[in-house]
Amino acid sequence: MSSENLDLTLMIWRQESSQSVGSFEEFKVSVSPDASILEMLDELNNRLEKEGKNPVAFESDCREGICGTCGLVINGHPHGKIPNIATCQLHMRNFEDGETLYIEPFRAKAFPVLKDLIVERDGMDKILQAGGYISISTGGVPDANEMLISKETSSLAMDAAECIGCGACVAACKNASAMLFVGAKVSQYALLPQGQPERYRRVQSMVAVMDEMGFGSCTNTYACEAECPKGISITNIARMNRDFIVAKFKSQDEDS
Amino acid sequence: MGWILKFVDSSIGKKFVMAVTGLSLILFLIIHLAGNLTLYISEEAFNSYVSTIDIIKPLIRVAEVILALFFIFHIYNGFRLWYENRKAKSSKYKVNVSSKNSTIYSRTMIISGSIVFIFLILHLSTMWYAFNFGEHGENHSYYKIVLDWFSNPVYSMFYVFAMVLLGFHLNHGFQSAFQTFGWTHKKYTPFIEKLGTLYAIVMAVAFASIPIYFLFFFGGK
């Protein structure tokens, strides 16, 4: 265990509500290098509450990098500069003594700030409701290996399913595009046999809602892939594009 | 027909239009460059190349209309995407890390595209206009028109500058079109990226070499 505490300057985004104008507030903290960034904020909030001040509002749930609830932009990087980890897995030992940290909420028009570092991400839930499922007959448990699938394909589907829906791709994108998220969700079903019956209907529904929610269009800068805490590949966006274009050209429906 | 309008109005549809028109313009540039390179052979070679095109003028006019449509759709969609995407990202971060997670070519498509657009207008109103509608006396030479324009250092330097930015634009645009169509593959995508960069360099260098050749070496005379 490392011993010496780190003295850091935190510039944290404070904003009362989605209507109000936000600004940075400066805090000086002394934190153990073994603390996570969320634990550092917990300590800061304990201190603020003792002083009778308003604690910094931020979201977290599992704190082990799988739920996708936490999401802070630290010095410009969604989930911080260390690749392939969520905010909750970012430890203070990755920072230098005396460093200044700018901590901001995810920024996108589709993600309005609710308070301080908390943003509304229900646009992503609405996309999932539009097609992030498969319709199956309930009943007995099917026999194992009843549906044959190659290891390569199932691995690709699992890689896509790693997406925790945190919204870092939207936060990192200069266009606030949600295409890495939607691409991953479309792919995880499109690759598997169970996803086939609804494959082309799904991609059209999910993309339609994505467009309605005010997310931007992908311009292939690939910042999303670089910042994704789960390393979701941009080939998932390509798969979504391909399925969407095929769906539009093959559809027998004259209106869509 | 309704479905086509809805398709090209969707986020992926707009990208699709950019990719189809972009790749078409990429093919056009190769043909354009091949013609330009006859300038290096001789004055007669270039003049006879332009005169040969004149013989099939009606066909060329049809091709030009199609080409103009590609340009219009590409430019209109490009500006529209840029405007809508700016609206979708209403505020920026205090610390900008875009240079760490993306290439400069991909982030500056609107800038490189706009400069190439300005170049296009200038190019049409000077060279293209002079070739098609200029007063041609006896013994006129298309080669001389080129020589005259490129003797102007401001014109030539802007030409070179625009061609460098065209290279930036093509470097991102080429591989980006394949990604939009969904044509990605572990084996072929790295090759396509390299091919796109090579294509961008060849186009920028070859097109830019012509004004440099005329401005500093007077077309070798």
XYZ file of C-alpha atoms in Angstrom:
477
model
C 0.000 0.000 0.000
C 1.341 3.386 -0.904
C 1.424 5.844 1.940
C 1.859 9.497 1.042
C -1.364 11.353 0.375
C -1.708 13.326 -2.840
C -2.564 17.009 -2.697
C -4.853 17.776 -5.594
C -6.803 20.743 -6.878
C -10.244 19.742 -8.116
C -12.158 21.934 -10.516
C -15.651 20.444 -10.325
C -18.600 21.431 -12.498
C -21.467 22.770 -10.350
C -24.884 23.302 -11.829
C -28.121 23.624 -9.869
C -30.479 22.253 -12.547
C -30.840 21.727 -16.290
C -32.154 25.271 -16.576
C -29.384 27.018 -14.659
C -25.944 28.024 -15.905
C -23.092 25.961 -14.495
C -19.499 26.826 -13.628
C -16.402 25.256 -12.116
C -15.846 25.343 -8.343
C -12.373 24.826 -6.912
C -11.660 22.381 -4.080
C -8.351 21.433 -2.434
C -8.154 17.826 -1.303
C -5.591 15.499 0.234
C -6.338 11.955 -0.863
C -4.844 8.491 -0.479
C -3.389 7.103 -3.728
C -5.356 3.912 -3.006
C -8.702 5.695 -3.132
C -10.811 5.593 -6.255
C -11.963 8.859 -7.743
C -15.499 8.207 -6.457
C -14.140 7.542 -2.922
C -12.312 10.848 -3.173
C -15.611 12.557 -4.029
C -17.307 10.698 -1.125
C -14.666 12.102 1.251
C -15.081 15.562 -0.217
C -18.863 15.332 0.201
C -18.516 14.211 3.844
C -16.416 17.308 4.449
C -18.861 19.582 2.593
C -21.811 18.196 4.569
C -19.962 18.758 7.851
C -19.365 22.333 6.777
C -23.073 22.639 5.978
C -22.393 23.055 2.249
C -24.092 21.449 -0.722
C -22.392 18.124 -1.611
C -21.318 17.447 -5.188
C -24.004 15.418 -6.953
C -22.681 12.437 -8.942
C -24.000 9.003 -9.875
C -22.628 5.568 -9.039
C -23.980 2.110 -8.351
C -21.950 -1.108 -8.568
C -18.523 0.556 -8.326
C -16.937 -2.403 -10.100
C -17.177 -1.241 -13.706
C -20.163 -3.228 -14.923
C -23.307 -1.175 -14.350
C -22.531 1.892 -16.446
C -23.971 4.341 -13.943
C -20.881 6.333 -13.065
C -19.505 8.522 -15.765
C -17.380 11.578 -15.240
C -15.206 13.440 -17.687
C -11.814 13.805 -16.046
C -9.406 16.190 -17.762
C -11.340 15.822 -21.016
C -11.507 12.001 -21.038
C -14.832 10.248 -20.296
C -13.957 7.800 -17.457
C -10.461 9.315 -17.248
C -7.292 8.820 -19.238
C -6.668 5.137 -18.396
C -8.059 2.941 -21.201
C -10.744 0.291 -20.720
C -11.928 1.195 -17.217
C -15.019 2.936 -15.875
C -14.808 6.029 -13.647
C -15.277 3.927 -10.482
C -12.180 1.852 -11.352
C -9.946 4.910 -11.716
C -7.584 5.168 -8.755
C -5.828 8.275 -7.548
C -2.403 6.630 -7.889
C -2.741 7.437 -11.601
C -2.398 11.140 -10.800
C 0.587 13.244 -9.781
C 0.881 15.150 -6.499
C -0.112 18.776 -7.056
C -2.110 18.028 -10.226
C -5.277 19.907 -11.148
C -8.248 17.768 -12.200
C -11.136 19.140 -14.222
C -14.177 16.983 -13.421
C -17.146 17.563 -15.711
C -20.406 15.840 -16.607
C -20.899 14.052 -19.964
C -21.714 16.797 -22.441
C -24.303 16.340 -25.198
C -27.567 18.000 -26.036
C -29.250 14.607 -25.580
C -27.724 14.400 -22.056
C -29.040 17.484 -20.192
C -27.339 18.104 -16.835
C -29.751 17.358 -13.982
C -27.432 18.525 -11.210
C -23.653 19.025 -11.008
C -22.178 15.855 -12.543
C -25.435 13.958 -13.093
C -26.896 13.890 -16.588
C -30.194 12.540 -17.915
C -29.442 9.523 -20.127
C -32.975 8.316 -20.795
C -32.426 8.815 -24.537
C -30.361 5.611 -24.432
C -33.114 3.759 -22.533
C -35.624 4.802 -25.191
C -33.327 3.417 -27.914
C -33.170 0.095 -26.043
C -36.945 0.022 -25.631
C -37.248 0.380 -29.410
C -35.427 -2.859 -30.153
C -32.848 -3.891 -27.560
C -34.502 -7.249 -26.958
C -35.513 -10.496 -28.676
C -39.048 -11.861 -28.692
C -38.978 -15.518 -27.629
C -41.508 -18.141 -26.689
C -41.312 -18.859 -23.012
C -41.361 -22.455 -21.889
C -38.928 -25.121 -20.872
C -35.189 -24.563 -20.927
C -33.857 -25.511 -24.393
C -31.269 -28.253 -24.643
C -27.663 -27.158 -24.641
C -26.077 -26.799 -28.099
C -29.469 -27.047 -29.772
C -28.552 -23.956 -31.783
C -25.119 -24.296 -33.306
C -22.901 -21.240 -33.464
C -19.195 -20.861 -34.091
C -16.852 -19.734 -31.351
C -15.734 -16.748 -33.484
C -19.270 -15.466 -33.980
C -20.352 -15.956 -30.399
C -17.194 -14.151 -29.246
C -18.008 -11.196 -31.506
C -21.537 -11.078 -30.070
C -20.172 -11.213 -26.525
C -17.658 -8.452 -27.315
C -20.575 -6.275 -28.468
C -22.644 -7.256 -25.426
C -19.854 -5.970 -23.179
C -21.299 -2.483 -23.719
C -22.562 -1.226 -20.363
C -24.568 1.613 -21.890
C -22.737 4.293 -19.905
C -22.812 6.920 -22.660
C -19.051 7.587 -22.758
C -19.153 7.225 -26.555
C -21.681 10.054 -26.766
C -19.614 12.096 -24.324
C -16.382 11.571 -26.283
C -17.890 12.215 -29.725
C -17.572 15.730 -31.131
C -21.003 15.166 -32.680
C -22.567 13.587 -29.552
C -23.364 10.542 -31.684
C -24.666 7.403 -29.972
C -23.710 5.135 -32.861
C -21.127 3.067 -30.951
C -23.751 2.274 -28.301
C -26.489 1.523 -30.849
C -24.023 -0.374 -33.054
C -23.075 -2.601 -30.101
C -26.706 -3.226 -29.145
C -27.705 -3.996 -32.740
C -24.681 -6.275 -33.199
C -25.103 -8.362 -30.071
C -28.418 -9.631 -31.486
C -27.632 -9.458 -35.209
C -24.726 -11.884 -34.755
C -26.709 -14.569 -32.928
C -29.357 -16.932 -34.332
C -31.890 -15.761 -31.738
C -31.664 -12.223 -33.087
C -32.373 -13.062 -36.733
C -36.195 -12.863 -36.974
C -36.239 -9.238 -35.803
C -32.824 -8.277 -37.162
C -33.833 -5.735 -39.822
C -36.872 -4.374 -37.988
C -34.703 -3.853 -34.896
C -31.983 -1.815 -36.580
C -34.540 0.475 -38.234
C -36.488 1.059 -34.998
C -33.398 1.715 -32.894
C -31.844 4.107 -35.423
C -35.158 5.977 -35.779
C -35.348 6.582 -32.023
C -31.635 7.475 -31.904
C -32.295 10.205 -34.504
C -35.380 11.453 -32.615
C -33.491 11.764 -29.333
C -31.165 14.403 -30.755
C -27.923 12.415 -30.938
C -25.593 13.517 -33.747
C -24.363 11.548 -36.756
C -21.114 9.618 -36.781
C -18.341 11.202 -38.844
C -15.951 8.308 -38.245
C -13.428 10.092 -36.008
C -13.422 6.985 -33.756
C -12.972 8.984 -30.540
C -15.746 6.769 -29.083
C -13.709 3.592 -29.513
C -10.641 5.243 -27.959
C -12.589 6.350 -24.866
C -14.984 3.380 -24.419
C -14.455 1.765 -20.974
C -15.258 -1.641 -22.487
C -13.218 -1.323 -25.689
C -16.264 -1.701 -27.961
C -15.043 -1.825 -31.570
C -16.195 0.567 -34.275
C -16.783 -2.481 -36.495
C -20.098 -2.626 -34.615
C -21.002 0.757 -36.143
C -20.123 -0.651 -39.560
C -22.379 -3.659 -38.914
C -25.231 -1.348 -37.897
C -24.723 0.795 -41.021
C -24.691 -2.296 -43.225
C -27.821 -3.782 -41.655
C -29.650 -0.448 -41.785
C -28.815 0.154 -45.465
C -29.724 -3.453 -46.372
C -32.959 -3.146 -44.371
C -33.994 0.022 -46.193
C -33.260 -1.384 -49.648
C -34.755 -4.836 -49.050
C -37.858 -3.802 -47.133
C -41.148 -4.474 -48.936
C -42.718 -1.589 -47.024
C -43.126 1.304 -49.475
C -43.074 3.927 -46.738
C -39.943 2.976 -44.830
C -40.430 7.039 -53.436
C -41.298 8.053 -49.871
C -38.868 5.561 -48.429
C -35.906 7.030 -50.313
C -36.571 10.518 -48.950
C -36.936 9.113 -45.427
C -33.777 7.050 -45.856
C -31.588 9.947 -47.003
C -33.004 12.051 -44.165
C -31.949 9.536 -41.468
C -28.578 9.788 -39.734
C -27.174 6.749 -41.552
C -28.856 7.818 -44.813
C -27.033 11.160 -44.741
C -23.744 9.342 -44.195
C -24.649 6.996 -47.056
C -25.158 9.949 -49.408
C -21.806 11.396 -48.310
C -20.095 8.061 -48.984
C -21.696 7.369 -52.390
C -21.074 10.895 -53.704
C -17.633 11.028 -52.089
C -16.460 7.774 -53.683
C -17.861 8.912 -57.053
C -15.927 12.166 -56.795
C -12.834 10.157 -55.844
C -13.154 8.261 -59.146
C -13.711 11.515 -61.040
C -10.488 12.985 -59.615
C -8.483 10.123 -61.120
C -9.895 10.854 -64.597
C -9.350 14.595 -64.144
C -5.758 14.060 -63.051
C -5.005 11.755 -65.991
C -6.030 14.563 -68.353
C -4.024 17.174 -66.461
C -0.877 15.099 -66.681
C -0.800 15.546 -70.487
C 0.419 19.077 -69.623
C 3.748 17.434 -68.772
C 4.053 15.771 -72.181
C 3.845 18.823 -74.425
C 1.682 21.810 -75.373
C 0.418 19.853 -78.397
C -0.459 16.805 -76.313
C -2.565 18.873 -73.920
C -4.269 20.845 -76.675
C -5.100 17.725 -78.639
C -6.440 16.067 -75.445
C -8.798 19.014 -74.812
C -9.807 19.155 -78.481
C -10.584 15.421 -78.447
C -12.933 15.974 -75.502
C -14.579 18.774 -77.505
C -15.624 16.241 -80.150
C -17.808 14.411 -77.620
C -19.069 17.628 -76.001
C -22.747 16.547 -75.675
C -21.673 13.456 -73.721
C -19.363 15.571 -71.575
C -22.229 17.954 -70.782
C -24.363 15.043 -69.519
C -21.445 13.836 -67.423
C -20.972 17.346 -66.055
C -24.592 17.552 -64.937
C -24.280 14.239 -63.093
C -20.981 15.391 -61.609
C -22.572 18.673 -60.504
C -25.348 16.722 -58.762
C -22.753 14.622 -56.912
C -20.973 17.795 -55.800
C -24.228 19.492 -54.745
C -25.454 16.509 -52.699
C -22.020 16.025 -51.139
C -21.617 19.686 -50.198
C -25.220 20.173 -49.045
C -25.139 17.026 -46.884
C -21.720 17.908 -45.531
C -22.828 21.323 -44.327
C -26.087 19.904 -43.006
C -24.316 17.170 -41.014
C -21.852 19.699 -39.648
C -24.655 22.045 -38.551
C -26.792 19.301 -36.979
C -23.808 17.726 -35.247
C -22.791 21.076 -33.778
C -26.294 21.448 -32.376
C -26.115 17.935 -30.872
C -22.928 18.894 -28.980
C -24.025 22.131 -27.370
C -21.090 22.647 -25.022
C -17.425 21.712 -24.996
C -15.072 20.342 -22.342
C -12.606 22.501 -20.457
C -9.754 20.188 -21.412
C -9.689 19.264 -25.101
C -8.226 15.799 -25.711
C -9.433 15.356 -29.291
C -5.841 15.134 -30.564
C -5.370 12.056 -28.326
C -8.420 10.100 -29.478
C -8.871 11.040 -33.152
C -6.939 12.217 -36.210
C -6.763 15.840 -37.327
C -8.016 14.769 -40.778
C -11.244 13.365 -39.357
C -11.955 16.398 -37.163
C -11.365 19.031 -39.831
C -13.476 17.693 -42.707
C -15.683 20.797 -42.638
C -12.635 23.099 -42.882
C -10.815 21.119 -45.570
C -14.113 20.628 -47.402
C -14.987 24.334 -47.273
C -11.596 25.385 -48.653
C -11.882 22.827 -51.445
C -15.404 24.187 -52.107
C -14.028 27.741 -52.423
C -11.333 26.346 -54.685
C -13.980 24.603 -56.789
C -15.888 27.854 -57.364
C -12.660 29.654 -58.271
C -11.591 26.787 -60.523
C -14.921 26.733 -62.394
C -15.040 30.507 -62.809
C -11.484 30.675 -64.163
C -10.136 27.544 -65.918
C -13.406 25.779 -66.647
C -15.114 28.975 -67.857
C -12.165 29.983 -70.018
C -11.977 26.499 -71.587
C -15.701 26.262 -72.288
C -16.899 29.788 -72.930
C -13.760 31.889 -73.393
C -13.109 33.856 -76.587
C -10.990 31.580 -78.714
C -9.254 33.285 -81.639
C -7.317 31.617 -84.445
C -4.471 29.372 -83.285
C -5.614 29.537 -79.674
C -3.975 27.230 -77.211
C -5.623 25.756 -74.117
C -2.113 25.269 -72.814
C -1.584 29.064 -72.885
C -4.728 29.582 -70.778
C -3.270 27.254 -68.144
C 0.108 28.981 -68.370
C -1.515 32.421 -67.991
C -3.491 31.504 -64.877
C -0.631 29.699 -63.193
C 1.741 32.605 -63.855
C -0.275 34.416 -61.206
C 1.524 33.530 -57.946
C -1.521 34.189 -55.718
C -3.683 31.915 -57.866
C -1.040 29.190 -57.967
C -0.289 29.326 -54.260
C -3.969 29.097 -53.327
C -4.239 26.170 -55.747
C -1.396 24.364 -53.984
C -2.865 25.143 -50.546
C -6.280 23.830 -51.601
C -4.701 20.639 -52.956
C -2.937 19.960 -49.647
C -6.288 20.284 -47.867
C -7.897 18.124 -50.544
C -5.335 15.486 -49.557
C -6.384 15.827 -45.884
C -10.025 15.517 -46.928
C -9.429 12.432 -49.085
C -7.262 10.741 -46.466
C -10.198 10.607 -44.057
C -12.951 10.418 -46.664
C -11.694 7.336 -48.485
C -11.666 4.906 -45.552
C -14.642 6.654 -43.967
C -16.843 5.761 -46.960
C -16.044 2.073 -46.517
C -16.923 2.258 -42.814
C -20.249 3.919 -43.698
C -21.156 1.139 -46.122
C -20.267 -1.317 -43.396
C -17.434 -2.763 -45.414
C -15.002 -3.497 -42.628
C -12.907 -6.580 -42.364
C -9.878 -7.544 -40.306
C -7.908 -8.441 -43.421
C -8.984 -5.715 -45.846
C -9.627 -2.621 -43.708
C -5.936 -1.944 -42.878
C -5.214 -2.199 -46.615
C -8.065 0.187 -47.468
C -6.766 2.714 -44.931
C -3.289 2.562 -46.467
C -4.707 2.745 -49.979
C -6.729 5.827 -48.979
C -3.654 7.567 -47.602
C -1.628 6.665 -50.690
C -4.436 7.906 -52.946
C -4.691 11.173 -50.977
C -0.939 11.790 -51.204
C -0.781 10.975 -54.925
C -3.751 13.256 -55.712
C -2.485 16.180 -53.594
C 1.087 15.954 -54.896
C 0.168 15.380 -58.549
C -2.448 18.141 -58.737
C -0.300 20.611 -56.777
C 2.766 19.863 -58.890
C 1.139 21.481 -61.956
C 0.849 25.083 -60.690
C 4.328 24.730 -59.155
C 5.687 23.530 -62.507
C 4.114 26.471 -64.344
C 4.871 29.146 -61.742
C 8.526 28.291 -61.180
C 9.483 26.476 -64.364
C 7.082 28.187 -66.804
C 5.882 24.844 -68.076
C 9.482 23.901 -68.912
C 10.010 26.809 -71.317
